[in-house]
Tab-separated table of C-alpha atoms in Angstrom:
chain	number	residue	atom	x	y	z
U	1	MET	CA	-29.944	-2.540	-11.976
U	2	ASP	CA	-28.102	-4.872	-14.202
U	3	LEU	CA	-24.589	-6.033	-14.160
U	4	GLU	CA	-23.553	-8.420	-16.771
U	5	ILE	CA	-19.736	-10.055	-16.698
U	6	ASN	CA	-17.826	-11.818	-20.263
U	7	ILE	CA	-14.622	-12.562	-18.308
U	8	LYS	CA	-11.473	-15.026	-19.999
U	9	THR	CA	-8.436	-14.209	-18.608
U	10	GLU	CA	-5.482	-16.650	-18.370
U	11	LEU	CA	-2.874	-16.774	-15.761
U	12	PRO	CA	0.053	-18.727	-15.593
U	13	GLY	CA	-1.004	-21.890	-13.022
U	14	PHE	CA	-5.489	-20.519	-13.686
U	15	SER	CA	-7.712	-19.345	-15.895
U	16	LEU	CA	-10.787	-17.563	-14.994
U	17	ASP	CA	-13.649	-18.269	-18.171
U	18	VAL	CA	-17.075	-16.801	-16.789
U	19	ASN	CA	-19.928	-14.852	-18.005
U	20	TRP	CA	-23.061	-14.502	-16.000
U	21	ARG	CA	-25.309	-11.464	-14.868
U	22	MET	CA	-27.786	-10.055	-12.059
U	23	GLN	CA	-29.305	-8.413	-11.054
U	24	ARG	CA	-30.450	-6.336	-7.723
U	25	GLU	CA	-30.030	-10.002	-5.781
U	26	LEU	CA	-27.942	-10.804	-3.351
U	27	VAL	CA	-25.500	-13.441	-5.461
U	28	VAL	CA	-22.721	-16.011	-3.161
U	29	LEU	CA	-20.087	-17.013	-5.447
U	30	PHE	CA	-19.508	-20.107	-4.020
U	31	GLY	CA	-16.783	-23.072	-4.174
U	32	HIS	CA	-13.445	-24.166	-2.544
U	33	SER	CA	-10.093	-21.869	-2.173
U	34	GLY	CA	-8.483	-21.148	-5.898
U	35	ALA	CA	-11.877	-22.162	-7.602
U	36	GLY	CA	-11.614	-18.373	-9.201
U	37	LYS	CA	-14.249	-16.422	-6.572
U	38	SER	CA	-12.167	-13.541	-5.072
U	39	MET	CA	-10.589	-13.277	-8.868
U	40	THR	CA	-13.996	-12.553	-9.933
U	41	LEU	CA	-14.805	-9.567	-7.762
U	42	ARG	CA	-11.155	-8.246	-8.461
U	43	THR	CA	-12.401	-8.044	-12.150
U	44	ILE	CA	-15.615	-6.470	-11.137
U	45	ALA	CA	-13.249	-3.611	-9.867
U	46	GLY	CA	-10.571	-3.616	-11.543
U	47	ILE	CA	-7.437	-4.567	-9.066
U	48	ALA	CA	-6.744	-7.111	-11.351
U	49	PRO	CA	-5.752	-7.910	-14.412
U	50	GLN	CA	-8.336	-7.670	-16.989
U	51	GLY	CA	-9.194	-10.777	-19.525
U	52	ASP	CA	-10.429	-10.907	-23.048
U	53	GLY	CA	-14.280	-9.812	-23.103
U	54	HIS	CA	-16.334	-7.092	-21.413
U	55	ILE	CA	-18.024	-5.658	-17.965
U	56	ARG	CA	-20.768	-3.735	-17.718
U	57	LEU	CA	-22.436	-2.856	-14.734
U	58	ASN	CA	-26.293	-1.010	-15.194
U	59	GLY	CA	-25.851	-0.342	-18.858
U	60	ARG	CA	-22.031	1.602	-18.243
U	61	LEU	CA	-18.879	-0.014	-19.986
U	62	LEU	CA	-16.603	-1.066	-16.991
U	63	TYR	CA	-13.972	-3.212	-19.156
U	64	SER	CA	-14.113	-4.064	-22.723
U	65	LYS	CA	-10.927	-5.232	-24.780
U	66	ASP	CA	-12.793	-5.082	-27.823
U	67	MET	CA	-13.511	-1.313	-27.417
U	68	LYS	CA	-10.061	-0.540	-25.079
U	69	ILE	CA	-12.497	0.669	-21.753
U	70	ASN	CA	-10.932	-0.210	-18.608
U	71	LEU	CA	-11.651	2.451	-15.879
U	72	PRO	CA	-9.490	2.702	-13.600
U	73	PRO	CA	-11.497	0.472	-9.496
U	74	GLN	CA	-11.883	5.099	-8.892
U	75	GLN	CA	-14.785	5.695	-11.943
U	76	ARG	CA	-16.220	1.850	-11.625
U	77	SER	CA	-18.680	2.704	-9.344
U	78	VAL	CA	-18.730	-0.301	-7.258
U	79	GLY	CA	-18.006	-1.070	-3.050
U	80	TYR	CA	-15.058	-3.247	-1.868
U	81	VAL	CA	-14.966	-5.753	1.198
U	82	PHE	CA	-11.669	-6.656	1.535
U	83	GLN	CA	-11.064	-10.032	3.180
U	84	ASP	CA	-9.029	-9.314	5.591
U	85	LEU	CA	-10.711	-5.951	5.522
U	86	ALA	CA	-7.702	-4.012	4.806
U	87	LEU	CA	-8.582	-0.950	6.947
U	88	PHE	CA	-6.700	2.346	6.967
U	89	PRO	CA	-4.037	1.417	10.699
U	90	HIS	CA	-3.899	5.548	11.212
U	91	MET	CA	-6.695	6.458	10.811
U	92	THR	CA	-10.213	6.951	13.434
U	93	VAL	CA	-13.156	4.640	12.578
U	94	GLU	CA	-15.118	8.714	11.365
U	95	LYS	CA	-11.998	8.667	8.678
U	96	ASN	CA	-11.640	5.452	7.583
U	97	ILE	CA	-15.532	5.986	6.487
U	98	LEU	CA	-14.950	8.806	5.538
U	99	PHE	CA	-12.181	8.664	2.927
U	100	GLY	CA	-14.444	8.179	-0.188
U	101	THR	CA	-16.087	11.101	0.421
U	102	ARG	CA	-14.351	13.618	-0.720
U	103	GLY	CA	-16.749	15.727	-3.268
U	104	ILE	CA	-18.944	16.170	-1.362
U	105	ASP	CA	-19.462	19.008	0.941
U	106	SER	CA	-18.134	18.352	4.291
U	107	ARG	CA	-20.923	19.416	6.234
U	108	GLU	CA	-23.335	17.368	4.378
U	109	ALA	CA	-19.976	14.048	4.384
U	110	ARG	CA	-20.068	14.228	7.872
U	111	LYS	CA	-24.062	14.302	8.934
U	112	LYS	CA	-23.694	10.558	6.552
U	113	ALA	CA	-20.957	10.127	7.823
U	114	MET	CA	-22.438	10.235	11.734
U	115	ASP	CA	-26.115	8.713	10.381
U	116	MET	CA	-23.928	5.615	8.881
U	117	MET	CA	-21.927	5.127	12.589
U	118	GLU	CA	-25.079	4.608	14.750
U	119	LEU	CA	-26.474	2.661	11.808
U	120	PHE	CA	-23.573	0.587	12.383
U	121	CYS	CA	-23.906	1.258	15.854
U	122	LEU	CA	-20.196	2.515	15.532
U	123	ALA	CA	-20.775	5.689	16.675
U	124	GLU	CA	-19.495	5.080	20.116
U	125	TYR	CA	-16.297	4.134	18.121
U	126	ARG	CA	-15.908	6.670	16.002
U	127	GLY	CA	-12.271	8.308	17.675
U	128	ARG	CA	-11.001	5.363	17.888
U	129	TYR	CA	-7.780	3.355	15.636
U	130	PRO	CA	-8.553	-0.087	14.024
U	131	HIS	CA	-5.970	-1.301	16.203
U	132	GLU	CA	-8.741	-0.748	19.719
U	133	ILE	CA	-11.302	-1.610	18.456
U	134	SER	CA	-13.950	-5.866	17.729
U	135	GLY	CA	-13.005	-7.796	14.598
U	136	GLY	CA	-17.542	-7.684	14.472
U	137	GLN	CA	-16.614	-3.748	15.077
U	138	LYS	CA	-13.433	-4.039	11.746
U	139	GLN	CA	-16.149	-5.798	10.223
U	140	ARG	CA	-18.343	-3.607	10.317
U	141	VAL	CA	-17.011	-0.566	10.067
U	142	ALA	CA	-15.188	-1.603	6.975
U	143	LEU	CA	-18.856	-2.229	5.085
U	144	ALA	CA	-19.906	0.954	6.156
U	145	ARG	CA	-16.843	2.248	4.497
U	146	ALA	CA	-17.730	1.047	1.159
U	147	LEU	CA	-21.789	1.517	1.623
U	148	MET	CA	-21.068	5.596	2.238
U	149	ARG	CA	-19.989	6.481	-1.666
U	150	ASN	CA	-23.803	5.023	-2.627
U	151	PRO	CA	-21.821	1.985	-4.326
U	152	GLU	CA	-23.969	0.165	-7.404
U	153	VAL	CA	-23.054	-3.140	-6.055
U	154	LEU	CA	-21.245	-4.097	-3.581
U	155	LEU	CA	-18.531	-6.809	-3.255
U	156	LEU	CA	-18.080	-8.641	-0.510
U	157	ASP	CA	-15.231	-10.883	-0.202
U	158	GLU	CA	-14.555	-13.478	2.205
U	159	PRO	CA	-15.836	-10.862	4.278
U	160	PHE	CA	-16.007	-12.822	7.498
U	161	SER	CA	-13.963	-15.330	7.832
U	162	SER	CA	-11.752	-14.890	10.126
U	163	LEU	CA	-14.306	-14.368	12.974
U	164	ASP	CA	-16.266	-17.206	14.950
U	165	ASP	CA	-19.460	-18.612	14.440
U	166	GLN	CA	-21.249	-15.406	16.950
U	167	LEU	CA	-19.705	-12.759	15.712
U	168	ARG	CA	-20.858	-14.304	11.685
U	169	LEU	CA	-23.995	-14.859	12.531
U	170	GLU	CA	-24.115	-11.372	13.659
U	171	MET	CA	-22.841	-10.051	11.026
U	172	ARG	CA	-24.506	-12.440	8.270
U	173	ARG	CA	-28.305	-11.201	10.548
U	174	CYS	CA	-26.128	-7.031	9.683
U	175	LEU	CA	-25.849	-7.798	6.311
U	176	VAL	CA	-29.456	-8.988	5.937
U	177	ASN	CA	-30.827	-6.366	7.813
U	178	VAL	CA	-28.492	-3.021	6.762
U	179	VAL	CA	-27.374	-4.277	3.062
U	180	LYS	CA	-30.963	-5.612	1.508
U	181	ARG	CA	-32.829	-4.467	3.427
U	182	GLU	CA	-32.111	-0.864	4.292
U	183	PHE	CA	-29.830	-0.296	1.077
U	184	HIS	CA	-31.371	-2.080	-1.421
U	185	ILE	CA	-28.597	-2.490	-2.973
U	186	PRO	CA	-27.351	-5.779	-5.092
U	187	ALA	CA	-24.084	-7.650	-3.191
U	188	ILE	CA	-21.951	-10.141	-4.618
U	189	LEU	CA	-20.629	-12.053	-1.584
U	190	VAL	CA	-17.493	-14.527	-1.171
U	191	THR	CA	-17.510	-17.448	0.722
U	192	HIS	CA	-16.610	-20.921	0.757
U	193	ASN	CA	-19.183	-21.502	4.662
U	194	VAL	CA	-21.584	-23.002	3.007
U	195	LEU	CA	-24.693	-21.121	6.177
U	196	GLU	CA	-24.065	-18.255	4.320
U	197	VAL	CA	-24.435	-19.655	1.323
U	198	PHE	CA	-28.442	-21.072	2.417
U	199	SER	CA	-29.196	-17.819	5.111
U	200	LEU	CA	-27.935	-15.206	3.113
U	201	ALA	CA	-27.858	-15.827	-0.907
U	202	ASP	CA	-30.660	-15.200	-3.461
U	203	ARG	CA	-29.447	-16.900	-6.333
U	204	VAL	CA	-25.742	-19.415	-6.396
U	205	MET	CA	-23.162	-20.093	-8.559
U	206	VAL	CA	-20.225	-22.691	-7.252
U	207	TYR	CA	-17.094	-22.112	-8.901
U	208	SER	CA	-14.970	-25.002	-9.908
U	209	ARG	CA	-11.137	-24.243	-11.499
U	210	GLY	CA	-11.712	-20.451	-13.000
U	211	ARG	CA	-15.574	-21.928	-14.142
U	212	ILE	CA	-18.812	-21.168	-13.031
U	213	VAL	CA	-20.282	-24.609	-12.736
U	214	GLN	CA	-23.798	-25.426	-11.670
U	215	CYS	CA	-26.127	-21.368	-10.487
U	216	ASP	CA	-29.567	-21.276	-9.569
U	217	THR	CA	-31.162	-20.864	-6.254
U	218	PRO	CA	-29.346	-22.770	-3.275
U	219	GLN	CA	-32.616	-25.163	-2.403
U	220	ALA	CA	-32.041	-25.779	-6.341
U	221	VAL	CA	-28.083	-26.771	-5.511
U	222	PHE	CA	-28.576	-28.831	-2.731
U	223	ASN	CA	-31.049	-30.165	-3.938
U	224	ASN	CA	-30.541	-31.030	-7.475
U	225	PRO	CA	-26.003	-30.514	-7.244
U	226	VAL	CA	-25.339	-30.721	-11.420
U	227	ASN	CA	-21.967	-33.068	-10.452
U	228	GLU	CA	-20.254	-34.727	-7.139
U	229	GLU	CA	-18.345	-31.688	-6.119
U	230	VAL	CA	-20.693	-30.075	-6.065
U	231	MET	CA	-22.949	-32.415	-3.850
U	232	SER	CA	-19.836	-32.528	-1.567
U	233	LEU	CA	-19.508	-28.671	-0.656
U	234	VAL	CA	-23.043	-28.610	-0.510
U	235	SER	CA	-23.906	-31.804	1.732
U	236	LEU	CA	-25.724	-32.205	4.964
U	237	LYS	CA	-22.188	-33.075	6.653
U	238	LYS	CA	-21.366	-29.418	6.048
U	239	LEU	CA	-24.381	-27.452	6.936
U	240	TYR	CA	-24.636	-29.522	10.153
U	241	PRO	CA	-21.889	-30.024	13.248
U	242	ASP	CA	-20.663	-33.671	13.090
U	243	TYR	CA	-22.362	-34.431	15.823
U	244	LEU	CA	-25.522	-35.489	14.390
U	245	PHE	CA	-23.454	-38.189	11.547
U	246	THR	CA	-22.112	-39.671	14.302
N	1	MET	CA	39.658	27.800	17.425
N	2	MET	CA	36.496	29.030	17.474
N	3	GLU	CA	36.927	29.889	13.576
N	4	SER	CA	38.203	26.299	12.731
N	5	VAL	CA	35.466	24.567	14.635
N	6	LEU	CA	32.398	26.137	13.055
N	7	SER	CA	34.012	26.358	9.826
N	8	PRO	CA	33.948	22.326	9.420
N	9	LEU	CA	30.322	22.415	11.049
N	10	TRP	CA	28.849	24.697	9.086
N	11	ILE	CA	30.077	22.790	5.959
N	12	SER	CA	28.924	19.761	7.065
N	13	LEU	CA	25.735	20.575	8.875
N	14	SER	CA	24.657	22.384	5.094
N	15	THR	CA	26.175	20.049	2.757
N	16	VAL	CA	24.562	17.049	4.611
N	17	PHE	CA	21.198	18.598	5.351
N	18	THR	CA	21.445	19.655	0.840
N	19	ALA	CA	22.296	15.633	1.031
N	20	THR	CA	19.426	14.402	2.547
N	21	ILE	CA	16.083	16.858	1.175
N	22	ILE	CA	17.657	15.584	-2.645
N	23	THR	CA	18.043	11.830	-1.782
N	24	PHE	CA	14.735	11.386	0.812
N	25	PHE	CA	12.545	13.575	-2.549
N	26	THR	CA	14.764	10.581	-5.042
N	27	GLY	CA	14.864	8.001	-2.790
N	28	ILE	CA	10.711	8.294	-2.527
N	29	ALA	CA	10.533	8.204	-5.539
N	30	VAL	CA	12.564	5.583	-6.454
N	31	ALA	CA	11.547	2.927	-3.528
N	32	ARG	CA	8.268	4.066	-4.130
N	33	TRP	CA	8.271	2.680	-8.394
N	34	MET	CA	11.302	-0.457	-7.130
N	35	ALA	CA	9.049	-1.378	-5.249
N	36	ARG	CA	5.685	-2.691	-7.219
N	37	TYR	CA	7.465	-3.103	-10.501
N	38	GLU	CA	8.419	-6.989	-11.213
N	39	GLY	CA	10.432	-6.589	-14.346
N	40	LYS	CA	13.557	-8.723	-15.565
N	41	LEU	CA	15.558	-5.943	-14.581
N	42	ARG	CA	14.581	-5.656	-10.716
N	43	ASN	CA	18.244	-6.911	-9.846
N	44	PHE	CA	20.456	-5.409	-11.270
N	45	ILE	CA	18.554	-1.539	-11.224
N	46	ASP	CA	18.455	-3.162	-7.432
N	47	GLY	CA	21.850	-3.998	-7.485
N	48	ILE	CA	23.333	-0.519	-9.104
N	49	LEU	CA	21.060	1.247	-6.445
N	50	ILE	CA	22.940	-0.195	-3.622
N	51	LEU	CA	26.044	-0.294	-5.290
N	52	PRO	CA	27.611	3.133	-3.801
N	53	LEU	CA	27.033	1.832	-0.454
N	54	VAL	CA	29.363	-2.019	-1.260
N	55	LEU	CA	31.784	0.437	-2.970
N	56	PRO	CA	35.093	1.665	-1.677
N	57	PRO	CA	34.452	5.214	-0.304
N	58	THR	CA	37.550	5.813	-2.520
N	59	VAL	CA	36.280	4.210	-5.568
N	60	VAL	CA	33.395	5.690	-5.632
N	61	GLY	CA	35.041	9.044	-5.368
N	62	LEU	CA	36.628	7.749	-8.621
N	63	GLY	CA	34.160	6.798	-10.668
N	64	LEU	CA	32.201	10.859	-9.212
N	65	LEU	CA	35.866	11.872	-10.556
N	66	MET	CA	35.020	10.433	-13.488
N	67	LEU	CA	32.321	11.046	-14.348
N	68	PHE	CA	32.245	15.508	-12.770
N	69	GLY	CA	35.939	16.030	-14.046
N	70	LYS	CA	37.227	18.591	-16.769
N	71	TYR	CA	37.218	15.559	-19.302
N	72	GLY	CA	34.038	13.542	-17.811
N	73	PRO	CA	30.790	13.741	-19.856
N	74	ILE	CA	28.716	15.558	-16.815
N	75	GLY	CA	32.314	17.740	-16.419
N	76	GLN	CA	32.478	18.272	-19.948
N	77	LEU	CA	28.200	19.837	-19.694
N	78	LEU	CA	29.392	21.688	-17.438
N	79	LEU	CA	32.111	23.081	-18.902
N	80	LEU	CA	29.767	24.207	-21.802
N	81	PHE	CA	28.206	26.565	-18.978
N	82	GLY	CA	31.340	28.113	-18.109
N	83	THR	CA	31.152	26.158	-14.435
N	84	THR	CA	32.559	23.104	-12.949
N	85	VAL	CA	31.444	20.809	-9.558
N	86	VAL	CA	35.052	19.560	-8.879
N	87	PHE	CA	36.697	21.335	-5.086
N	88	SER	CA	33.961	23.073	-5.190
N	89	TRP	CA	31.218	22.294	-2.082
N	90	PRO	CA	28.335	21.371	-4.539
N	91	ALA	CA	31.314	18.853	-4.977
N	92	THR	CA	31.235	17.685	-1.422
N	93	VAL	CA	27.300	17.417	-1.234
N	94	ILE	CA	27.280	15.028	-4.909
N	95	THR	CA	29.340	12.476	-2.976
N	96	ALA	CA	27.190	12.933	-0.044
N	97	THR	CA	23.869	12.796	-1.925
N	98	VAL	CA	25.693	9.138	-3.591
N	99	VAL	CA	26.818	7.429	-0.676
N	100	SER	CA	23.648	8.323	1.206
N	101	PHE	CA	20.916	7.684	-1.662
N	102	PRO	CA	20.942	3.399	-0.879
N	103	LEU	CA	20.060	3.765	2.451
N	104	MET	CA	17.890	6.246	1.969
N	105	TYR	CA	16.401	3.705	-0.888
N	106	MET	CA	17.027	0.744	0.889
N	107	ASN	CA	14.947	1.166	3.949
N	108	ALA	CA	11.483	3.526	2.078
N	109	ARG	CA	11.534	-0.114	-0.353
N	110	GLY	CA	10.895	-2.453	2.565
N	111	ALA	CA	9.113	0.410	3.796
N	112	PHE	CA	6.334	0.670	0.824
N	113	GLU	CA	6.987	-3.377	0.574
N	114	GLN	CA	5.648	-3.395	4.171
N	115	VAL	CA	2.468	-2.078	3.202
N	116	ASP	CA	-0.459	-4.140	3.026
N	117	VAL	CA	-1.570	-3.348	-1.495
N	118	SER	CA	-5.412	-4.260	-0.413
N	119	VAL	CA	-4.873	-1.462	1.721
N	120	GLU	CA	-3.988	0.949	-1.254
N	121	ASN	CA	-6.466	-1.259	-3.612
N	122	ALA	CA	-9.157	-0.131	-0.476
N	123	ALA	CA	-8.390	3.562	-1.149
N	124	ARG	CA	-8.754	3.357	-4.429
N	125	THR	CA	-11.917	1.487	-4.814
N	126	LEU	CA	-13.182	4.462	-2.784
N	127	GLY	CA	-12.161	6.377	-5.004
N	128	ALA	CA	-8.679	7.696	-4.459
N	129	SER	CA	-6.747	9.174	-7.358
N	130	GLU	CA	-3.377	7.161	-7.619
N	131	TRP	CA	-1.595	10.800	-6.322
N	132	ARG	CA	-4.006	11.323	-3.506
N	133	THR	CA	-3.752	6.633	-2.187
N	134	PHE	CA	-0.194	7.336	-2.446
N	135	TRP	CA	0.124	10.357	0.588
N	136	SER	CA	-3.028	9.526	2.220
N	137	VAL	CA	-2.211	5.784	2.543
N	138	THR	CA	0.535	4.474	1.451
N	139	LEU	CA	3.162	7.376	2.057
N	140	PRO	CA	1.972	7.311	6.632
N	141	LEU	CA	2.192	4.151	6.625
N	142	ALA	CA	5.300	3.129	5.206
N	143	TRP	CA	6.283	6.229	7.588
N	144	PRO	CA	8.462	4.858	9.922
N	145	GLY	CA	10.836	2.486	7.368
N	146	VAL	CA	10.803	6.316	5.913
N	147	ALA	CA	11.978	8.209	8.471
N	148	ALA	CA	14.633	5.538	9.323
N	149	GLY	CA	15.874	5.967	6.282
N	150	ALA	CA	15.960	9.924	6.139
N	151	VAL	CA	18.039	9.196	9.272
N	152	MET	CA	20.128	6.399	8.457
N	153	ALA	CA	21.136	8.924	5.506
N	154	PHE	CA	22.023	11.023	7.171
N	155	ALA	CA	24.219	9.851	9.407
N	156	ARG	CA	25.731	8.123	6.402
N	157	ALA	CA	26.181	12.161	4.783
N	158	ILE	CA	27.641	13.285	8.233
N	159	GLY	CA	30.226	10.172	8.451
N	160	GLU	CA	31.216	10.921	4.610
N	161	PHE	CA	35.445	11.412	3.978
N	162	GLY	CA	36.853	9.005	1.357
N	163	ALA	CA	34.616	9.514	-2.069
N	164	THR	CA	33.974	13.423	-0.412
N	165	LEU	CA	37.826	13.552	-0.596
N	166	MET	CA	37.988	12.482	-3.808
N	167	LEU	CA	35.942	14.786	-5.169
N	168	ALA	CA	36.274	17.961	-3.316
N	169	GLY	CA	39.110	17.671	-1.497
N	170	TYR	CA	40.359	19.719	1.177
N	171	ILE	CA	39.873	23.205	0.870
N	172	PRO	CA	39.033	25.298	4.434
N	173	GLY	CA	35.939	27.707	3.941
N	174	ARG	CA	34.659	25.460	0.765
N	175	THR	CA	34.833	21.509	0.862
N	176	ALA	CA	36.775	21.022	4.325
N	177	THR	CA	33.411	18.573	6.310
N	178	ILE	CA	34.373	17.630	9.620
N	179	PRO	CA	35.718	14.435	8.594
N	180	VAL	CA	38.223	15.589	5.987
N	181	THR	CA	38.959	18.223	8.703
N	182	ILE	CA	39.281	15.645	11.390
N	183	TYR	CA	42.056	13.760	9.103
N	184	PHE	CA	43.614	16.986	8.795
N	185	ALA	CA	43.569	18.433	11.713
N	186	VAL	CA	45.769	14.652	13.834
N	187	GLN	CA	48.140	14.626	10.274
N	188	ASP	CA	49.297	18.435	11.401
N	189	GLY	CA	48.813	17.610	14.955
N	190	GLU	CA	46.114	19.773	16.245
N	191	MET	CA	45.094	17.425	18.275
N	192	ASN	CA	42.173	19.866	20.173
N	193	GLN	CA	40.608	20.770	17.796
N	194	ALA	CA	40.291	17.138	16.156
N	195	LEU	CA	39.156	15.692	19.419
N	196	VAL	CA	36.707	18.563	19.131
N	197	LEU	CA	34.906	17.648	15.967
N	198	VAL	CA	35.611	14.472	17.361
N	199	VAL	CA	32.358	15.732	20.419
N	200	ILE	CA	30.792	17.603	18.310
N	201	VAL	CA	30.017	14.786	14.949
N	202	LEU	CA	29.092	12.097	18.341
N	203	ILE	CA	27.015	14.182	19.729
N	204	ILE	CA	25.079	14.465	15.865
N	205	VAL	CA	25.244	10.987	15.240
N	206	PHE	CA	23.523	9.936	19.327
N	207	ILE	CA	20.962	12.671	17.981
N	208	SER	CA	20.587	10.709	15.076
N	209	LEU	CA	20.295	7.719	16.854
N	210	SER	CA	18.249	8.672	19.202
N	211	ALA	CA	15.299	9.959	16.307
N	212	LEU	CA	16.640	6.554	14.532
N	213	ALA	CA	14.753	4.595	18.111
N	214	TYR	CA	12.164	6.532	17.875
N	215	PHE	CA	10.612	6.277	14.612
N	216	LYS	CA	11.414	1.915	14.596
N	217	SER	CA	9.020	2.120	17.940
N	218	LYS	CA	6.685	4.511	16.385
N	219	SER	CA	6.246	1.723	13.078
N	220	TYR	CA	4.609	-1.318	15.321
N	221	LYS	CA	1.912	1.111	17.382
N	222	VAL	CA	0.872	2.730	13.418
N	223	ILE	CA	0.947	-0.732	11.915
N	224	THR	CA	-0.597	-3.194	13.749
N	225	VAL	CA	-3.896	-3.830	13.283
């Protein structure tokens, strides 16, 4: 597994200029809001302007300005969990999960969906609509739906941002158990939560104003932040509750 | 009496259903395109599409007459094929379509704009083609607004008077719709015929409003996650 992204995109008031590659690992894109993290994910998925450069996934060019290649999102083989989850509100949990299986034999798809629902503890909610289940269950539906098509890379755009601390912890465990251990799938997680960086990341890329300012293991970033901005992002105050510092 | 009521009823219903089917599909297509169009001409095109709603019906009728009349560009074209639409049943359909289109378009565009782009993008990343994304995700989510637009377009078309009179005239049994017939019945002192037609229009409008209320209540349940 190998994902290589080398993109320069100019937008009004913002530019993204990133060049990095990843292998079978969980990479966290970390930084302040508006630093270009989500934009990077959308660019990989083909749902944002692509600009100059190229994106290569497992040797296959998803995008290349020079070679005039720009695969549509349908052909990129990426699983995407959106920040607002983007579940289909008019479809049941089961139909949401089955949505991406067109082209697969329907009996086989149903069996796979059932296995997936059991894995994510969703089987008893299969007939319910998104507005009839809890926030944590919605997260799991979004994750299961994205994994149903066996994507080559999983893109997670701040999927836990709307959850309370307990549910965040639960979802982090779910992500580690299912995505890393069960599926062995490379994943890119966008977050500005430092706890998620330290509990999930194999490698962290710190974004600032559309550029990567530091790329290393979480421990290395924590021990040797390259500048004051990174230091403030990973400071102990972000890791521990305020009362420890008073 | 029966014939004088049934004939305009049949002409009105056939006109309105045909016009509603045309506005339904063209309205959806144009609204879908405009909902995502961000070009410089957006406001201008939008204004043109809504124009028949704000112009006096007689002005719309005169405009259509200038287009479809013997000396109009479309009228000339039709004459090449040996036909004309002025003072014929198709003229009632054309006017009903033109005056009702803005209501269908505005409602459908509003409904499409309400559909979260990330939900459509989710469908795309799950392998759905643009066509499937539209039919499986966009349209079902926008459906209450689209259906409400169709109902309002239907209601507007059933009440169309001025433009119809200009382009289709009043030919009993051919172009005499209910509103036009009511006007001429009152003018001729045929109050019974006029009142019966008024009651029929009220029933149709009441059914339309009930359908509108149903679709409005439906939208809350479907769109809320």
